[in-house]
mmCIF file of C-alpha atoms in Angstrom:
data_model
loop_
_atom_site.group_PDB
_atom_site.id
_atom_site.type_symbol
_atom_site.label_atom_id
_atom_site.label_comp_id
_atom_site.label_asym_id
_atom_site.label_seq_id
_atom_site.Cartn_x
_atom_site.Cartn_y
_atom_site.Cartn_z
ATOM 1 C CA MET A 807 14.993 -1.666 4.302
ATOM 2 C CA ARG A 808 11.582 -3.075 3.454
ATOM 3 C CA VAL A 809 9.269 -0.630 1.679
ATOM 4 C CA TYR A 810 5.668 -1.111 0.644
ATOM 5 C CA VAL A 811 4.682 0.245 -2.767
ATOM 6 C CA PRO A 812 0.965 0.904 -3.328
ATOM 7 C CA LEU A 813 -0.380 -0.080 -6.748
ATOM 8 C CA THR A 814 -3.472 -1.220 -8.580
ATOM 9 C CA LEU A 815 -3.713 -4.410 -10.633
ATOM 10 C CA PRO A 816 -3.065 -2.438 -13.863
ATOM 11 C CA GLY A 817 -0.064 -0.833 -12.126
ATOM 12 C CA LEU A 818 1.217 -4.277 -11.156
ATOM 13 C CA ALA A 819 0.739 -5.449 -14.754
ATOM 14 C CA GLU A 820 2.802 -2.481 -15.961
ATOM 15 C CA ALA A 821 5.531 -3.214 -13.406
ATOM 16 C CA HIS A 822 5.556 -6.839 -14.546
ATOM 17 C CA ARG A 823 5.805 -5.755 -18.197
ATOM 18 C CA THR A 824 8.648 -3.265 -17.601
ATOM 19 C CA GLY A 825 10.374 -5.102 -14.773
ATOM 20 C CA GLN A 826 10.378 -2.039 -12.536
ATOM 21 C CA LEU A 827 8.323 -0.128 -9.998
ATOM 22 C CA GLY A 828 8.112 3.617 -10.581
ATOM 23 C CA ASP A 829 9.767 5.631 -13.305
ATOM 24 C CA GLY A 830 11.070 8.508 -11.224
ATOM 25 C CA PRO A 831 10.687 9.669 -7.676
ATOM 26 C CA PHE A 832 7.694 7.955 -6.113
ATOM 27 C CA THR A 833 6.067 7.394 -2.737
ATOM 28 C CA ALA A 834 6.144 4.162 -0.758
ATOM 29 C CA TYR A 835 5.671 3.291 2.924
ATOM 30 C CA ALA A 836 8.081 1.922 5.510
ATOM 31 C CA VAL A 837 8.808 1.823 9.215
ATOM 32 C CA THR A 838 9.835 5.440 9.777
ATOM 33 C CA PRO A 839 10.623 7.225 13.054
ATOM 34 C CA ALA A 840 7.240 8.985 12.868
ATOM 35 C CA LEU A 841 5.435 5.664 12.393
ATOM 36 C CA ARG A 842 7.317 4.174 15.366
ATOM 37 C CA GLU A 843 6.356 7.179 17.511
ATOM 38 C CA TRP A 844 2.708 7.078 16.444
ATOM 39 C CA TYR A 845 2.324 3.299 16.787
ATOM 40 C CA VAL A 846 4.230 3.146 20.098
ATOM 41 C CA SER A 847 5.677 -0.302 19.501
ATOM 42 C CA ASP A 848 9.113 -1.835 19.306
ATOM 43 C CA ASP A 849 7.834 -4.967 17.576
ATOM 44 C CA LEU A 850 9.169 -4.756 14.013
ATOM 45 C CA GLU A 851 6.539 -7.155 12.692
ATOM 46 C CA GLU A 852 3.723 -4.976 14.066
ATOM 47 C CA LEU A 853 5.358 -1.844 12.655
ATOM 48 C CA GLU A 854 5.775 -3.415 9.225
ATOM 49 C CA TYR A 855 2.121 -4.450 9.316
ATOM 50 C CA ALA A 856 1.215 -0.821 10.080
ATOM 51 C CA ALA A 857 3.343 0.370 7.131
ATOM 52 C CA LEU A 858 1.612 -2.211 4.922
ATOM 53 C CA GLY A 859 -1.737 -0.825 6.092
ATOM 54 C CA ARG A 860 -0.668 2.710 5.173
ATOM 55 C CA ALA A 861 0.314 1.465 1.707
ATOM 56 C CA ALA A 862 -3.054 -0.323 1.377
ATOM 57 C CA LEU A 863 -4.807 2.995 2.081
ATOM 58 C CA ALA A 864 -2.635 4.652 -0.580
ATOM 59 C CA SER A 865 -3.622 1.857 -2.987
ATOM 60 C CA LEU A 866 -7.265 2.650 -2.208
ATOM 61 C CA ARG A 867 -6.547 6.263 -3.189
ATOM 62 C CA LEU A 868 -5.111 5.042 -6.494
ATOM 63 C CA LEU A 869 -8.296 3.027 -7.054
ATOM 64 C CA ALA A 870 -10.432 6.080 -6.331
ATOM 65 C CA ALA A 871 -8.511 7.933 -9.055
ATOM 66 C CA ASP A 872 -8.839 5.062 -11.576
ATOM 67 C CA PRO A 873 -12.445 3.863 -11.854
ATOM 68 C CA ALA A 874 -11.485 1.358 -14.578
ATOM 69 C CA ALA A 875 -9.094 -0.584 -12.321
ATOM 70 C CA PRO A 876 -10.376 -3.753 -10.656
ATOM 71 C CA ARG A 877 -11.435 -2.942 -7.103
ATOM 72 C CA ARG A 878 -8.598 -4.772 -5.361
ATOM 73 C CA ARG A 879 -5.857 -3.063 -3.376
ATOM 74 C CA VAL A 880 -2.306 -4.057 -4.298
ATOM 75 C CA VAL A 881 0.892 -3.536 -2.303
ATOM 76 C CA VAL A 882 4.339 -4.751 -3.355
ATOM 77 C CA ALA A 883 6.851 -5.362 -0.560
ATOM 78 C CA VAL A 884 10.359 -4.529 -1.807
ATOM 79 C CA ASP A 885 13.734 -4.628 -0.131
ATOM 80 C CA VAL A 886 15.882 -1.593 -0.974
ATOM 81 C CA ALA A 887 19.173 -0.244 0.322
ATOM 82 C CA ASP A 888 18.767 1.820 3.500
ATOM 83 C CA GLY A 889 19.729 5.039 1.730
ATOM 84 C CA ALA A 890 17.332 4.486 -1.184
ATOM 85 C CA ALA A 891 14.260 5.628 0.768
ATOM 86 C CA SER A 892 14.023 8.918 2.606
ATOM 87 C CA ALA A 893 11.405 10.207 5.011
ATOM 88 C CA ASP A 894 10.680 13.877 5.567
ATOM 89 C CA PRO A 895 11.519 14.355 9.258
ATOM 90 C CA GLY A 896 9.952 17.823 9.239
ATOM 91 C CA ARG A 897 6.483 16.385 8.800
ATOM 92 C CA GLY A 898 6.420 14.810 12.227
ATOM 93 C CA PRO A 899 3.576 12.495 13.158
ATOM 94 C CA ASP A 900 1.074 13.871 10.628
ATOM 95 C CA PRO A 901 -1.541 11.087 10.428
ATOM 96 C CA ALA A 902 -1.921 11.593 6.675
ATOM 97 C CA THR A 903 1.754 10.887 5.978
ATOM 98 C CA LEU A 904 2.738 8.331 8.613
ATOM 99 C CA GLY A 905 5.250 5.853 7.214
ATOM 100 C CA GLU A 906 5.580 7.728 3.949
ATOM 101 C CA VAL A 907 8.973 7.570 2.251
ATOM 102 C CA ARG A 908 10.264 8.795 -1.074
ATOM 103 C CA LEU A 909 12.230 6.603 -3.462
ATOM 104 C CA ALA A 910 14.453 8.612 -5.794
ATOM 105 C CA GLY A 911 14.098 6.391 -8.825
ATOM 106 C CA PRO A 912 12.783 3.139 -10.201
ATOM 107 C CA VAL A 913 13.217 -0.115 -8.307
ATOM 108 C CA ARG A 914 13.608 -3.424 -10.095
ATOM 109 C CA LEU A 915 10.579 -5.640 -9.579
ATOM 110 C CA ALA A 916 13.048 -8.512 -9.139
ATOM 111 C CA LYS A 917 13.832 -6.998 -5.701
ATOM 112 C CA ALA A 918 10.244 -7.593 -4.581
ATOM 113 C CA ALA A 919 9.844 -9.919 -1.622
ATOM 114 C CA ALA A 920 6.076 -10.429 -1.960
ATOM 115 C CA VAL A 921 2.868 -9.005 -3.342
ATOM 116 C CA HIS A 922 -0.211 -8.357 -1.180
ATOM 117 C CA VAL A 923 -3.600 -8.228 -2.921
ATOM 118 C CA ASP A 924 -7.229 -8.220 -1.834
ATOM 119 C CA ALA A 925 -9.210 -11.409 -2.372
ATOM 120 C CA GLU A 926 -12.006 -11.237 -4.907
ATOM 121 C CA ASP A 927 -14.591 -11.259 -2.106
ATOM 122 C CA ALA A 928 -13.279 -7.869 -0.937
ATOM 123 C CA GLU A 929 -14.083 -6.099 -4.207
ATOM 124 C CA GLU A 930 -17.530 -4.844 -3.174
ATOM 125 C CA ASP A 931 -16.257 -3.312 0.080
ATOM 126 C CA VAL A 932 -13.148 -1.890 -1.611
ATOM 127 C CA ALA A 933 -15.298 -0.338 -4.349
ATOM 128 C CA ALA A 934 -17.551 1.273 -1.736
ATOM 129 C CA ALA A 935 -14.506 2.526 0.170
ATOM 130 C CA ALA A 936 -13.001 4.050 -2.976
ATOM 131 C CA ARG A 937 -16.284 5.884 -3.641
ATOM 132 C CA ALA A 938 -16.486 7.116 -0.022
ATOM 133 C CA LEU A 939 -12.851 8.218 0.282
ATOM 134 C CA ASP A 940 -13.353 11.859 -0.728
ATOM 135 C CA ALA A 941 -16.213 12.351 1.735
ATOM 136 C CA ALA A 942 -14.223 10.590 4.479
ATOM 137 C CA ASP A 943 -11.307 12.942 3.850
ATOM 138 C CA LYS A 944 -13.705 15.849 4.388
ATOM 139 C CA GLY A 945 -14.732 14.531 7.804
ATOM 140 C CA ASP A 946 -17.875 12.535 7.010
ATOM 141 C CA ASP A 947 -18.029 9.878 9.754
ATOM 142 C CA ASP A 948 -20.359 7.594 7.794
ATOM 143 C CA ALA A 949 -17.998 7.678 4.823
ATOM 144 C CA GLN A 950 -15.053 6.968 7.132
ATOM 145 C CA PHE A 951 -16.913 3.914 8.422
ATOM 146 C CA VAL A 952 -17.219 2.673 4.818
ATOM 147 C CA VAL A 953 -13.510 3.304 4.184
ATOM 148 C CA ASP A 954 -12.624 1.467 7.384
ATOM 149 C CA GLY A 955 -14.707 -1.455 6.115
ATOM 150 C CA ALA A 956 -12.117 -2.128 3.427
ATOM 151 C CA GLU A 957 -9.519 -2.528 6.174
ATOM 152 C CA ASP A 958 -11.554 -5.434 7.551
ATOM 153 C CA HIS A 959 -10.237 -7.421 4.582
ATOM 154 C CA GLU A 960 -6.724 -8.729 5.055
ATOM 155 C CA LEU A 961 -4.530 -8.484 2.002
ATOM 156 C CA LEU A 962 -3.483 -11.912 0.791
ATOM 157 C CA TRP A 963 0.201 -12.766 0.423
ATOM 158 C CA PHE A 964 1.516 -13.874 -2.966
ATOM 159 C CA ALA A 965 5.008 -14.933 -3.970
ATOM 160 C CA THR A 966 6.546 -12.860 -6.745
ATOM 161 C CA GLN A 967 6.382 -15.916 -9.026
ATOM 162 C CA GLU A 968 2.580 -15.569 -8.870
ATOM 163 C CA ILE A 969 2.538 -12.079 -10.407
ATOM 164 C CA PRO A 970 1.795 -13.365 -13.936
ATOM 165 C CA GLN A 971 -1.351 -15.107 -12.650
ATOM 166 C CA LEU A 972 -2.411 -12.028 -10.684
ATOM 167 C CA VAL A 973 -2.225 -9.733 -13.705
ATOM 168 C CA SER A 974 -3.723 -12.110 -16.276
#
């Protein structure tokens, strides 16, 4: 199963240093039954892109909580055993938790398939989105427009061998 782990650049640097993602139970995103139902698609590539987008939003939340982190969203795509990630079926299609899965313990960074990171030219929009996130969560349409602006930037794909350059 492919899961998408939201991080920040400092979080990626820590994962690179320790060789693992997470240090206990942690949240990631994947193609879950609720995401399939919400997205109404059978195309696995489209569904994985939607899960990646959910992880990018979670990365934005991490940035909002860490003002010192560079304003670039980071998502690590990792392949794990099917039983390693569990979704809460009781949540149903709650828009706030679509695609959310729980990993019971750390995952070796060596299992990563790729890293997705914003380009430098996205930093201004990502910074504005991180600042507007709280207001958007409270229903402010203008703030939501700013948050959506970060989604206009596609995350770039990097091979795992490029992680040292990304975190330096």
